[in-house]
mmCIF file of C-alpha atoms in Angstrom:
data_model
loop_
_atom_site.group_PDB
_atom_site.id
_atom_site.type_symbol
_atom_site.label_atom_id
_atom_site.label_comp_id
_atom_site.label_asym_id
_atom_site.label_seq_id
_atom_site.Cartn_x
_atom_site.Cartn_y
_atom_site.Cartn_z
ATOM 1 C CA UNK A 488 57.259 161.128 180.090
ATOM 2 C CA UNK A 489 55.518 163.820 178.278
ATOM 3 C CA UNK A 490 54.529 167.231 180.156
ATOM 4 C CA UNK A 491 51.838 169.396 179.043
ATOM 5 C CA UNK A 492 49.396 171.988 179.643
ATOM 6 C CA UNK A 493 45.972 173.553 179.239
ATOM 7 C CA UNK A 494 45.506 177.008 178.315
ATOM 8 C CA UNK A 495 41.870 178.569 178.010
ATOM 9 C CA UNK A 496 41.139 180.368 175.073
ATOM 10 C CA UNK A 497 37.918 181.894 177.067
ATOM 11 C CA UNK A 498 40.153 182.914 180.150
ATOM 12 C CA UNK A 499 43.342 184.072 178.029
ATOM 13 C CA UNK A 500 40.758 186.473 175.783
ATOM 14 C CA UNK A 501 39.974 188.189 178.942
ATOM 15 C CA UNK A 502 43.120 188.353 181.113
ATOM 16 C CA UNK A 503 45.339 188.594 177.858
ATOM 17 C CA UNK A 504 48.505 186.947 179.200
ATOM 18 C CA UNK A 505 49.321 184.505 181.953
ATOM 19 C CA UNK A 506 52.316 182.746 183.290
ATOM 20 C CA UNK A 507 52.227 179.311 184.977
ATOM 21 C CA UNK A 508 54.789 176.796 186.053
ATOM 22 C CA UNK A 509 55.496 174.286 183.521
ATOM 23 C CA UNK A 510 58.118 171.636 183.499
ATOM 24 C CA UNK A 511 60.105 173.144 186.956
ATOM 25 C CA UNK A 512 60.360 176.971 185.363
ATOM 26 C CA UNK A 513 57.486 179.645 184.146
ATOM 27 C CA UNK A 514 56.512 179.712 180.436
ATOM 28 C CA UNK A 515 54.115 183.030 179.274
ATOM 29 C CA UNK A 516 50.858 182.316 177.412
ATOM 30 C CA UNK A 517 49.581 185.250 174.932
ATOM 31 C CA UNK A 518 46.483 185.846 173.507
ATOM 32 C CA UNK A 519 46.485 186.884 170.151
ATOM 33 C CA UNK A 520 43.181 189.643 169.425
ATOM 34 C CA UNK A 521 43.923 189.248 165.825
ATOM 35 C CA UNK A 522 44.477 185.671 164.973
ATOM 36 C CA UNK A 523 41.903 184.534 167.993
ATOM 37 C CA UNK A 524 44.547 181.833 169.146
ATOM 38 C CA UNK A 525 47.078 181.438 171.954
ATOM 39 C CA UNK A 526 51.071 181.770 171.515
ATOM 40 C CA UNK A 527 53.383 180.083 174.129
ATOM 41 C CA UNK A 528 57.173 181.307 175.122
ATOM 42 C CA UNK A 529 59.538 181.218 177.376
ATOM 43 C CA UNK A 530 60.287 184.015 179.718
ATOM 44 C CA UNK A 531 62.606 185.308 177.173
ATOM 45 C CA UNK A 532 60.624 185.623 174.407
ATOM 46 C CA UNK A 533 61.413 182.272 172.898
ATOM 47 C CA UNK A 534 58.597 180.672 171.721
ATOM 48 C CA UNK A 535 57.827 176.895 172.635
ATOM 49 C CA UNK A 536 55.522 175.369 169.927
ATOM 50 C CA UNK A 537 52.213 174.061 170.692
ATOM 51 C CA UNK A 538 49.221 173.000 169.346
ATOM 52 C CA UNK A 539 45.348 173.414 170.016
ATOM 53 C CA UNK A 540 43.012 170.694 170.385
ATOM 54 C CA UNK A 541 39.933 170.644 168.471
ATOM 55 C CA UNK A 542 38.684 167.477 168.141
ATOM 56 C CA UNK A 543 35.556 168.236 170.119
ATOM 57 C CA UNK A 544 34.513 169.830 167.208
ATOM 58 C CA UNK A 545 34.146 166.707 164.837
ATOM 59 C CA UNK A 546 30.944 165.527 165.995
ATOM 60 C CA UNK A 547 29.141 168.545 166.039
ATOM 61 C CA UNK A 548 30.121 169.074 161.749
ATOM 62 C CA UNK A 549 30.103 165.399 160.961
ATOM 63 C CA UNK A 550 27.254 164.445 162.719
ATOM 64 C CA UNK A 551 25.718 162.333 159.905
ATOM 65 C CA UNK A 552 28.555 159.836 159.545
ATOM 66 C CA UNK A 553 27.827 156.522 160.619
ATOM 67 C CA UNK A 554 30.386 154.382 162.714
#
């Protein structure tokens, strides 16, 4: 089984950092000012890679395909 989390870009730009339980210990989320984007790490500075969803996105640039 898979564990993962949700980290909002709109809530991180404000509050700039934020730790939350994940997977039985804490993890730190960062928000980056200059590359606009969210960085994940341990406690210790490690950092745990992630990704960010976008796929939301598709329909409002590709709205003229046809399925």
């Amino acid at each position: 089984m898979s564990v993962s989390h949700q980290f909002s870009h709109q809530e991180l730009e404000k509050v700039g950092t934020k730790v939350v339980d994940f997977n039985r210990r804490k993890i730190k989320a960062i928000w980056d000012k200059e590359l606009k984007t969210v960085f994940v790490e341990e406690l210790d500075g490690k950092p745990i890679p992630s990704s960010t969803a976008f796929a939301f996105v598709y329909p409002a640039f590709f709205e003229n395909l046809k399925r």
